[in-house]
Amino acid sequence: MLSNLTDHIKKFIELSDADIELIRLAVTVKSVKKKVFLLEPNHICKDIYFVSKGCLRLYFINKKLNEQITQFAIENWWLSDYFGLESGKPSNYYIQAVENSEIISISKNKLEELFEKVPRLERYFRIVQQRAFTAAQKRIEYIYSLSDEERYRHFSSLFPEFMQRIPQYMLASYLGFTPQFMSKIRAKKI
Amino acid sequence: MLSNLTDHIKKFIELSDADIELIRLAVTVKSVKKKVFLLEPNHICKDIYFVSKGCLRLYFINKKLNEQITQFAIENWWLSDYFGLESGKPSNYYIQAVENSEIISISKNKLEELFEKVPRLERYFRIVQQRAFTAAQKRIEYIYSLSDEERYRHFSSLFPEFMQRIPQYMLASYLGFTPQFMSKIRAKKI
DNA sequence: CTGTTTTCTTAATCTTGATTCATTTTTTGA
DNA sequence: TCAAAAAATGAATCAAGATTAAGAAAACAG
């Protein structure tokens, strides 16, 4: 549903019907089944993704050959490998659907064209990026000021519904510890 | 020097002389002595800061009553407590000059006015925020995929000149470990 | 200069969470 | 519907880095 995106944009800037039509022409709306990859390592990342429904994860394989999740995106969040997108170099990341999802994608090129036609979108994305940066900073702050166990409890108190949606091992990966350790602290709680 | 800022902006968008004059009227350029605070906890953060010369750090006091540095800003970087800036709530952070510095500051309100007069600046700040977000994500990736010792060596190979500029204990804080541990790995190296 | 504060180093002990390996439970798909 | 794969749990051992407590070396101010 394109309206999920345009409604989100309207929270920050005004959009005319003509603007919405230009957005419609620039983006691609698609259904993505659980486990499908939108990006894989060694591919060039060309798109940014808006989650209209469902959930995506961004991860890479670390030195110990484990999946390391660095970002989730749920409804109304954007996700991309911005580093790959800007550099044009082959990506190191996977972007994968965690649930059956509805994704709105737009290529870097189409987005640049759209910025020329609807310059106020620069403002929307400035705000989106600023919020993303602020959230990333908060996360770094928690990593450095809470123990793993505290971070788990903090996360589960903030996002109890999200915890129901994803496998535990993915949350352990996102929080930076092992599934075994997660089992241990969960057992402790009861 | 205002030109440090306008030159930086010109790397991303075009600026007319009139635009530059509008920027000049909106910002404040000031010299800040080492150890001076630009923001302290329980104060409302109203400004964002551009480092024209020198170095700033952003930190908070964690539960163990230690300083925890979450960001540095050197020449051509912006720094603020964006969370406090957007929420209008009292800050939890210190922003302090690490060296005698020249800082260009602009208040949130003045910046909003400036966006109305020079809308292309939204683009500049969109790009700045996107880069900041990408850097923060990279940092999270390193935190989760490298040991503390590896992260120290990685950082010192990437930014050898910066290491000379700041006390070791600040770098230890930024990297998330103790000065004692840092001494240990430095001693190991020789 | 010279006393004081700040920064850095060393070493012993302690803790958190990783690793390894085995088992159980849940989910999935043919 | 049931076999196979995926996910979660449990326990024993191990390691990276914290903590504590000195003391040494630099930097700084009067």
CSV table of C-alpha atoms (C1' of nucleotides) in Angstrom, one decimal:
chain,number,residue,atom,x,y,z
A,1,MET,CA,0.0,0.0,0.0
A,2,LEU,CA,1.6,3.2,-1.2
A,3,SER,CA,-0.6,5.2,1.2
A,4,ASN,CA,1.4,3.8,4.2
A,5,LEU,CA,4.4,5.6,2.8
A,6,THR,CA,2.6,8.8,1.8
A,7,ASP,CA,0.8,9.0,5.1
A,8,HIS,CA,4.2,8.7,6.8
A,9,ILE,CA,5.7,11.4,4.7
A,10,LYS,CA,2.7,13.7,5.4
A,11,LYS,CA,3.5,13.5,9.1
A,12,PHE,CA,6.6,15.7,8.3
A,13,ILE,CA,5.8,17.6,5.1
A,14,GLU,CA,2.8,18.5,3.0
A,15,LEU,CA,2.2,16.5,-0.2
A,16,SER,CA,0.0,17.6,-3.1
A,17,ASP,CA,-1.9,15.0,-5.2
A,18,ALA,CA,0.7,15.7,-7.9
A,19,ASP,CA,3.5,15.0,-5.5
A,20,ILE,CA,1.9,11.7,-4.6
A,21,GLU,CA,1.6,10.8,-8.3
A,22,LEU,CA,5.3,11.5,-8.8
A,23,ILE,CA,6.1,9.3,-5.8
A,24,ARG,CA,3.9,6.5,-7.2
A,25,LEU,CA,5.8,6.6,-10.5
A,26,ALA,CA,9.2,6.5,-8.8
A,27,VAL,CA,8.7,3.6,-6.4
A,28,THR,CA,8.0,-0.1,-6.6
A,29,VAL,CA,5.6,-1.9,-4.2
A,30,LYS,CA,6.1,-5.6,-3.8
A,31,SER,CA,5.1,-8.5,-1.5
A,32,VAL,CA,8.1,-10.4,-0.2
A,33,LYS,CA,7.8,-13.8,1.4
A,34,LYS,CA,9.5,-14.6,4.7
A,35,LYS,CA,13.2,-15.5,4.2
A,36,VAL,CA,13.5,-13.9,0.8
A,37,PHE,CA,16.6,-11.7,0.3
A,38,LEU,CA,16.4,-8.2,-1.0
A,39,LEU,CA,20.2,-7.8,-0.9
A,40,GLU,CA,23.1,-10.3,-0.7
A,41,PRO,CA,26.9,-9.9,-0.2
A,42,ASN,CA,28.9,-9.0,-3.3
A,43,HIS,CA,25.8,-7.4,-5.0
A,44,ILE,CA,25.6,-3.7,-5.5
A,45,CYS,CA,23.0,-2.1,-3.3
A,46,LYS,CA,20.9,0.2,-5.5
A,47,ASP,CA,17.6,0.6,-3.5
A,48,ILE,CA,16.4,1.8,-0.2
A,49,TYR,CA,13.4,0.0,1.3
A,50,PHE,CA,10.4,1.2,3.2
A,51,VAL,CA,8.5,-1.4,5.3
A,52,SER,CA,4.8,-0.9,4.6
A,53,LYS,CA,4.0,-4.2,6.5
A,54,GLY,CA,6.2,-6.9,8.0
A,55,CYS,CA,9.8,-6.9,9.1
A,56,LEU,CA,13.3,-6.8,7.5
A,57,ARG,CA,16.7,-7.5,9.0
A,58,LEU,CA,20.1,-6.4,7.9
A,59,TYR,CA,23.0,-8.6,8.8
A,60,PHE,CA,26.5,-9.8,7.9
A,61,ILE,CA,28.6,-12.9,8.6
A,62,ASN,CA,31.3,-12.1,11.1
A,63,LYS,CA,34.7,-13.6,11.5
A,64,LYS,CA,33.4,-16.5,13.6
A,65,LEU,CA,31.0,-17.3,10.8
A,66,ASN,CA,27.9,-16.2,12.8
A,67,GLU,CA,25.2,-14.0,11.5
A,68,GLN,CA,25.5,-10.6,13.1
A,69,ILE,CA,22.3,-8.5,12.8
A,70,THR,CA,22.9,-4.8,12.9
A,71,GLN,CA,19.4,-3.5,12.1
A,72,PHE,CA,15.7,-4.4,12.0
A,73,ALA,CA,13.1,-2.5,10.2
A,74,ILE,CA,9.4,-2.7,11.0
A,75,GLU,CA,6.4,-0.8,9.7
A,76,ASN,CA,7.3,2.8,8.7
A,77,TRP,CA,11.0,2.4,8.8
A,78,TRP,CA,13.5,2.7,6.0
A,79,LEU,CA,16.3,0.3,5.5
A,80,SER,CA,19.3,0.1,3.2
A,81,ASP,CA,23.0,-0.4,3.1
A,82,TYR,CA,23.7,3.3,2.9
A,83,PHE,CA,27.4,2.7,2.8
A,84,GLY,CA,27.2,0.5,-0.2
A,85,LEU,CA,24.5,2.7,-1.8
A,86,GLU,CA,26.8,5.8,-1.6
A,87,SER,CA,30.1,4.1,-2.5
A,88,GLY,CA,28.7,1.9,-5.3
A,89,LYS,CA,30.9,-0.9,-4.0
A,90,PRO,CA,29.7,-4.5,-3.5
A,91,SER,CA,27.8,-4.9,-0.3
A,92,ASN,CA,28.9,-7.0,2.7
A,93,TYR,CA,25.3,-7.4,3.9
A,94,TYR,CA,22.2,-9.4,3.7
A,95,ILE,CA,18.8,-7.8,3.8
A,96,GLN,CA,16.2,-10.4,4.4
A,97,ALA,CA,12.4,-10.5,5.1
A,98,VAL,CA,11.9,-11.9,8.6
A,99,GLU,CA,8.1,-12.1,8.0
A,100,ASN,CA,6.0,-12.0,4.9
A,101,SER,CA,6.2,-8.3,4.1
A,102,GLU,CA,5.1,-5.5,1.9
A,103,ILE,CA,8.0,-3.4,0.8
A,104,ILE,CA,8.2,-0.2,-1.1
A,105,SER,CA,11.5,0.2,-2.8
A,106,ILE,CA,13.1,3.1,-4.6
A,107,SER,CA,16.4,3.2,-6.4
A,108,LYS,CA,19.1,5.7,-5.5
A,109,ASN,CA,18.7,7.1,-9.1
A,110,LYS,CA,15.0,7.4,-9.0
A,111,LEU,CA,15.2,9.0,-5.6
A,112,GLU,CA,17.6,11.6,-6.9
A,113,GLU,CA,15.2,12.4,-9.8
A,114,LEU,CA,12.3,12.6,-7.3
A,115,PHE,CA,14.3,15.0,-5.1
A,116,GLU,CA,14.5,17.3,-8.2
A,117,LYS,CA,10.8,17.1,-8.8
A,118,VAL,CA,9.7,17.3,-5.2
A,119,PRO,CA,12.5,19.2,-3.3
A,120,ARG,CA,10.6,19.1,0.0
A,121,LEU,CA,11.3,15.4,0.2
A,122,GLU,CA,14.8,16.4,1.1
A,123,ARG,CA,13.3,17.7,4.3
A,124,TYR,CA,11.4,14.5,4.9
A,125,PHE,CA,14.5,12.4,4.5
A,126,ARG,CA,16.6,14.8,6.5
A,127,ILE,CA,14.3,14.3,9.4
A,128,VAL,CA,14.2,10.5,8.9
A,129,GLN,CA,18.0,10.3,8.8
A,130,GLN,CA,18.3,12.5,11.9
A,131,ARG,CA,16.0,10.2,13.8
A,132,ALA,CA,17.8,7.1,12.6
A,133,PHE,CA,21.1,8.7,13.7
A,134,THR,CA,19.7,9.6,17.1
A,135,ALA,CA,18.4,6.1,17.5
A,136,ALA,CA,21.8,4.6,16.6
A,137,GLN,CA,23.5,6.9,19.1
A,138,LYS,CA,21.1,5.8,21.8
A,139,ARG,CA,21.9,2.3,21.0
A,140,ILE,CA,25.7,2.9,21.2
A,141,GLU,CA,25.0,4.5,24.6
A,142,TYR,CA,23.1,1.5,25.8
A,143,ILE,CA,25.8,-0.9,24.6
A,144,TYR,CA,28.4,1.0,26.6
A,145,SER,CA,26.4,1.7,29.7
A,146,LEU,CA,24.4,-1.5,30.3
A,147,SER,CA,25.5,-5.1,30.8
A,148,ASP,CA,24.2,-7.6,28.2
A,149,GLU,CA,21.6,-8.8,30.7
A,150,GLU,CA,20.5,-5.2,31.5
A,151,ARG,CA,20.2,-4.5,27.8
A,152,TYR,CA,18.1,-7.5,27.2
A,153,ARG,CA,15.7,-6.5,30.0
A,154,HIS,CA,15.6,-3.0,28.8
A,155,PHE,CA,14.8,-4.0,25.3
A,156,SER,CA,12.1,-6.4,26.3
A,157,SER,CA,10.5,-3.8,28.5
A,158,LEU,CA,10.5,-1.3,25.7
A,159,PHE,CA,9.4,-3.5,22.8
A,160,PRO,CA,7.5,-6.5,24.2
A,161,GLU,CA,5.3,-6.9,21.1
A,162,PHE,CA,8.4,-6.9,18.8
A,163,MET,CA,9.9,-9.7,20.9
A,164,GLN,CA,6.9,-11.9,20.1
A,165,ARG,CA,7.5,-11.3,16.3
A,166,ILE,CA,11.0,-12.5,15.9
A,167,PRO,CA,13.0,-15.7,16.9
A,168,GLN,CA,15.0,-15.3,20.0
A,169,TYR,CA,18.3,-16.1,18.3
A,170,MET,CA,17.8,-13.0,16.1
A,171,LEU,CA,17.2,-10.8,19.1
A,172,ALA,CA,20.3,-12.3,20.7
A,173,SER,CA,22.3,-11.5,17.6
A,174,TYR,CA,20.9,-8.0,17.4
A,175,LEU,CA,21.8,-7.4,21.1
A,176,GLY,CA,25.2,-8.9,20.6
A,177,PHE,CA,25.3,-12.0,22.7
A,178,THR,CA,24.7,-15.8,22.2
A,179,PRO,CA,21.4,-17.7,22.2
A,180,GLN,CA,22.8,-19.7,25.1
A,181,PHE,CA,23.3,-16.7,27.2
A,182,MET,CA,19.8,-15.5,26.3
A,183,SER,CA,18.3,-18.8,27.5
A,184,LYS,CA,20.2,-18.4,30.7
A,185,ILE,CA,18.8,-14.9,31.6
A,186,ARG,CA,15.3,-15.9,30.5
A,187,ALA,CA,15.4,-19.0,32.8
A,188,LYS,CA,16.6,-16.7,35.6
A,189,LYS,CA,13.7,-14.4,35.3
A,190,ILE,CA,11.0,-16.9,36.2
B,1,MET,CA,36.0,31.3,10.2
B,2,LEU,CA,32.6,31.1,8.6
B,3,SER,CA,34.2,30.1,5.3
B,4,ASN,CA,35.1,26.7,6.8
B,5,LEU,CA,31.4,26.0,7.1
B,6,THR,CA,30.3,27.5,3.8
B,7,ASP,CA,33.1,25.6,2.0
B,8,HIS,CA,31.9,22.4,3.6
B,9,ILE,CA,28.3,23.1,2.5
B,10,LYS,CA,29.5,23.9,-1.0
B,11,LYS,CA,30.9,20.4,-1.3
B,12,PHE,CA,27.3,19.2,-1.4
B,13,ILE,CA,25.1,22.0,-2.7
B,14,GLU,CA,25.5,25.3,-4.5
B,15,LEU,CA,25.4,28.5,-2.4
B,16,SER,CA,24.9,32.0,-3.7
B,17,ASP,CA,26.5,35.1,-2.0
B,18,ALA,CA,23.0,35.9,-0.8
B,19,ASP,CA,22.7,32.4,0.7
B,20,ILE,CA,26.0,32.9,2.5
B,21,GLU,CA,24.9,36.2,3.9
B,22,LEU,CA,21.7,34.5,5.3
B,23,ILE,CA,23.9,31.9,6.9
B,24,ARG,CA,26.2,34.5,8.3
B,25,LEU,CA,23.2,36.2,9.9
B,26,ALA,CA,21.9,33.0,11.4
B,27,VAL,CA,25.0,31.5,13.0
B,28,THR,CA,27.3,32.5,15.8
B,29,VAL,CA,31.1,32.0,15.5
B,30,LYS,CA,33.0,31.7,18.8
B,31,SER,CA,36.3,30.7,20.2
B,32,VAL,CA,36.1,28.2,23.0
B,33,LYS,CA,38.9,27.4,25.4
B,34,LYS,CA,39.9,23.8,26.2
B,35,LYS,CA,37.6,22.3,28.9
B,36,VAL,CA,34.8,24.8,28.4
B,37,PHE,CA,31.3,23.3,28.3
B,38,LEU,CA,28.9,24.1,25.5
B,39,LEU,CA,26.2,21.9,27.1
B,40,GLU,CA,25.7,20.4,30.6
B,41,PRO,CA,23.2,18.0,32.0
B,42,ASN,CA,19.8,19.4,33.0
B,43,HIS,CA,20.1,22.2,30.5
B,44,ILE,CA,18.0,22.4,27.4
B,45,CYS,CA,20.0,21.8,24.3
B,46,LYS,CA,19.1,24.5,21.8
B,47,ASP,CA,22.0,24.6,19.4
B,48,ILE,CA,23.9,22.4,17.0
B,49,TYR,CA,27.6,22.9,16.7
B,50,PHE,CA,30.0,22.9,13.7
B,51,VAL,CA,33.7,22.4,14.5
B,52,SER,CA,35.6,24.9,12.4
B,53,LYS,CA,38.8,24.2,14.3
B,54,GLY,CA,39.6,22.0,17.3
B,55,CYS,CA,37.7,19.2,18.9
B,56,LEU,CA,34.6,18.6,20.9
B,57,ARG,CA,33.4,15.6,22.9
B,58,LEU,CA,29.9,14.5,23.9
B,59,TYR,CA,29.7,12.4,27.1
B,60,PHE,CA,27.5,11.4,30.0
B,61,ILE,CA,28.1,10.0,33.5
B,62,ASN,CA,27.2,6.4,33.6
B,63,LYS,CA,25.9,4.3,36.5
B,64,LYS,CA,29.4,3.6,37.8
B,65,LEU,CA,30.0,7.4,37.8
B,66,ASN,CA,32.5,7.2,35.0
B,67,GLU,CA,32.5,9.6,32.0
B,68,GLN,CA,31.2,7.7,29.0
B,69,ILE,CA,32.2,9.5,25.7
B,70,THR,CA,29.8,8.7,22.9
B,71,GLN,CA,31.0,11.1,20.2
B,72,PHE,CA,33.9,13.2,19.2
B,73,ALA,CA,33.7,16.0,16.6
B,74,ILE,CA,36.7,17.4,14.8
B,75,GLU,CA,37.0,19.8,11.9
B,76,ASN,CA,34.0,19.8,9.6
B,77,TRP,CA,31.8,17.7,11.8
B,78,TRP,CA,28.5,18.7,13.4
B,79,LEU,CA,27.7,17.8,17.0
B,80,SER,CA,24.6,18.1,19.1
B,81,ASP,CA,22.3,16.2,21.5
B,82,TYR,CA,19.7,15.7,18.8
B,83,PHE,CA,17.5,13.8,21.2
B,84,GLY,CA,17.4,16.7,23.6
B,85,LEU,CA,17.1,19.2,20.7
B,86,GLU,CA,14.0,17.5,19.2
B,87,SER,CA,12.3,16.6,22.5
B,88,GLY,CA,13.0,19.9,24.2
B,89,LYS,CA,13.7,18.0,27.4
B,90,PRO,CA,16.7,18.7,29.7
B,91,SER,CA,19.8,17.0,28.4
B,92,ASN,CA,21.7,14.2,30.0
B,93,TYR,CA,25.0,15.1,28.3
B,94,TYR,CA,28.0,17.2,28.5
B,95,ILE,CA,29.5,18.8,25.3
B,96,GLN,CA,33.0,20.0,26.1
B,97,ALA,CA,35.9,21.4,24.1
B,98,VAL,CA,38.8,18.9,24.2
B,99,GLU,CA,41.1,21.5,22.6
B,100,ASN,CA,41.0,25.3,22.2
B,101,SER,CA,38.4,25.4,19.4
B,102,GLU,CA,36.5,27.6,17.0
B,103,ILE,CA,32.9,26.7,16.9
B,104,ILE,CA,30.0,27.8,14.7
B,105,SER,CA,26.7,27.3,16.4
B,106,ILE,CA,23.2,27.7,15.2
B,107,SER,CA,20.0,27.4,17.3
B,108,LYS,CA,17.3,25.0,16.3
B,109,ASN,CA,15.0,27.9,15.7
B,110,LYS,CA,17.4,29.9,13.6
B,111,LEU,CA,18.1,26.8,11.6
B,112,GLU,CA,14.4,26.3,10.9
B,113,GLU,CA,14.1,29.9,9.7
B,114,LEU,CA,17.2,29.4,7.6
B,115,PHE,CA,15.6,26.3,6.0
B,116,GLU,CA,12.7,28.4,4.9
B,117,LYS,CA,15.0,31.0,3.4
B,118,VAL,CA,17.4,28.5,1.8
B,119,PRO,CA,15.5,25.3,1.3
B,120,ARG,CA,18.5,23.6,-0.4
B,121,LEU,CA,20.1,23.4,3.0
B,122,GLU,CA,17.7,20.6,3.8
B,123,ARG,CA,19.6,18.6,1.2
B,124,TYR,CA,22.9,19.5,2.8
B,125,PHE,CA,21.8,18.4,6.2
B,126,ARG,CA,20.1,15.3,4.8
B,127,ILE,CA,23.4,14.2,3.4
B,128,VAL,CA,25.2,15.1,6.6
B,129,GLN,CA,22.7,13.1,8.7
B,130,GLN,CA,22.9,10.2,6.4
B,131,ARG,CA,26.7,10.1,6.7
B,132,ALA,CA,26.5,10.4,10.4
B,133,PHE,CA,24.0,7.5,10.5
B,134,THR,CA,26.2,5.4,8.3
B,135,ALA,CA,29.2,6.1,10.5
B,136,ALA,CA,27.2,5.2,13.6
B,137,GLN,CA,26.1,1.9,12.0
B,138,LYS,CA,29.7,1.1,11.1
B,139,ARG,CA,30.6,1.7,14.7
B,140,ILE,CA,27.9,-0.6,16.0
B,141,GLU,CA,29.2,-3.2,13.5
B,142,TYR,CA,32.7,-2.9,14.9
B,143,ILE,CA,31.5,-3.1,18.5
B,144,TYR,CA,29.8,-6.4,17.7
B,145,SER,CA,32.3,-8.0,15.5
B,146,LEU,CA,35.7,-7.0,17.0
B,147,SER,CA,37.2,-7.6,20.4
B,148,ASP,CA,38.1,-4.5,22.4
B,149,GLU,CA,41.8,-5.1,21.6
B,150,GLU,CA,41.0,-5.5,17.9
B,151,ARG,CA,38.9,-2.4,18.0
B,152,TYR,CA,41.7,-0.4,19.5
B,153,ARG,CA,44.1,-1.5,16.9
B,154,HIS,CA,41.7,-0.9,14.1
B,155,PHE,CA,40.9,2.6,15.4
B,156,SER,CA,44.6,3.5,15.8
B,157,SER,CA,45.4,2.3,12.3
B,158,LEU,CA,42.5,4.4,10.9
B,159,PHE,CA,43.1,7.6,12.8
B,160,PRO,CA,46.7,7.8,14.0
B,161,GLU,CA,46.8,11.6,13.9
B,162,PHE,CA,43.6,11.8,16.0
B,163,MET,CA,45.2,9.5,18.6
B,164,GLN,CA,47.9,12.1,19.1
B,165,ARG,CA,45.4,14.9,19.8
B,166,ILE,CA,43.4,13.4,22.7
B,167,PRO,CA,44.3,11.9,26.1
B,168,GLN,CA,44.4,8.1,26.1
B,169,TYR,CA,41.7,7.8,28.7
B,170,MET,CA,39.3,9.6,26.5
B,171,LEU,CA,39.9,7.2,23.7
B,172,ALA,CA,39.5,4.3,26.1
B,173,SER,CA,36.1,5.8,27.1
B,174,TYR,CA,35.1,6.2,23.5
B,175,LEU,CA,36.0,2.7,22.7
B,176,GLY,CA,34.2,1.4,25.7
B,177,PHE,CA,37.0,0.0,27.9
B,178,THR,CA,39.1,1.0,30.9
B,179,PRO,CA,42.4,3.0,30.7
B,180,GLN,CA,44.0,0.1,32.5
B,181,PHE,CA,43.1,-2.3,29.8
B,182,MET,CA,44.4,0.2,27.2
B,183,SER,CA,47.7,0.4,28.9
B,184,LYS,CA,47.9,-3.4,28.8
B,185,ILE,CA,47.4,-3.7,25.1
B,186,ARG,CA,49.7,-0.7,24.4
B,187,ALA,CA,52.4,-2.4,26.5
B,188,LYS,CA,51.9,-5.6,24.6
B,189,LYS,CA,52.4,-4.0,21.2
B,190,ILE,CA,56.1,-3.0,21.8
C,1,DC,C1',61.4,26.2,38.9
C,2,DT,C1',58.4,23.3,42.1
C,3,DG,C1',54.4,21.6,44.1
C,4,DT,C1',49.8,19.9,42.5
C,5,DT,C1',46.8,17.9,39.5
C,6,DT,C1',46.2,15.0,35.6
C,7,DT,C1',47.4,11.1,33.1
C,8,DC,C1',49.4,6.7,32.5
C,9,DT,C1',51.1,2.1,34.0
C,10,DT,C1',51.5,-2.4,36.5
C,11,DA,C1',49.8,-6.4,38.8
C,12,DA,C1',46.5,-9.5,41.4
C,13,DT,C1',42.0,-11.0,41.6
C,14,DC,C1',37.2,-11.3,40.0
C,15,DT,C1',33.1,-11.4,36.8
C,16,DT,C1',30.4,-11.6,32.8
C,17,DG,C1',29.3,-13.8,29.1
C,18,DA,C1',31.6,-17.1,25.3
C,19,DT,C1',32.5,-21.8,24.0
C,20,DT,C1',31.5,-26.5,23.5
C,21,DC,C1',28.6,-30.2,23.3
C,22,DA,C1',24.4,-32.5,24.2
C,23,DT,C1',19.5,-32.7,24.5
C,24,DT,C1',14.8,-31.1,24.0
C,25,DT,C1',11.1,-28.5,21.8
C,26,DT,C1',9.0,-26.3,18.0
C,27,DT,C1',8.2,-25.4,13.3
C,28,DT,C1',8.0,-26.5,8.6
C,29,DG,C1',7.2,-28.7,4.3
C,30,DA,C1',6.4,-32.7,1.3
D,1,DT,C1',1.0,-36.3,9.4
D,2,DC,C1',5.3,-37.2,10.3
D,3,DA,C1',10.1,-36.7,9.2
D,4,DA,C1',13.5,-33.3,9.0
D,5,DA,C1',15.1,-28.9,10.0
D,6,DA,C1',15.2,-25.0,12.9
D,7,DA,C1',15.1,-23.0,17.4
D,8,DA,C1',15.7,-23.2,22.3
D,9,DT,C1',17.7,-25.0,26.6
D,10,DG,C1',21.2,-26.7,29.9
D,11,DA,C1',25.6,-27.4,32.0
D,12,DA,C1',30.8,-27.4,32.4
D,13,DT,C1',34.7,-25.0,31.2
D,14,DC,C1',37.2,-21.0,29.6
D,15,DA,C1',38.8,-16.2,28.4
D,16,DA,C1',38.5,-11.2,27.8
D,17,DG,C1',38.4,-7.4,30.2
D,18,DA,C1',36.8,-5.1,34.8
D,19,DT,C1',38.0,-3.9,39.3
D,20,DT,C1',41.0,-2.5,42.9
D,21,DA,C1',44.9,-0.5,44.6
D,22,DA,C1',49.3,1.3,44.1
D,23,DG,C1',52.8,4.0,42.2
D,24,DA,C1',55.2,6.6,38.2
D,25,DA,C1',55.4,10.0,34.8
D,26,DA,C1',53.7,14.1,32.5
D,27,DA,C1',51.5,18.4,32.3
D,28,DC,C1',50.3,22.6,34.4
D,29,DA,C1',49.8,26.7,37.3
D,30,DG,C1',51.6,30.0,40.5
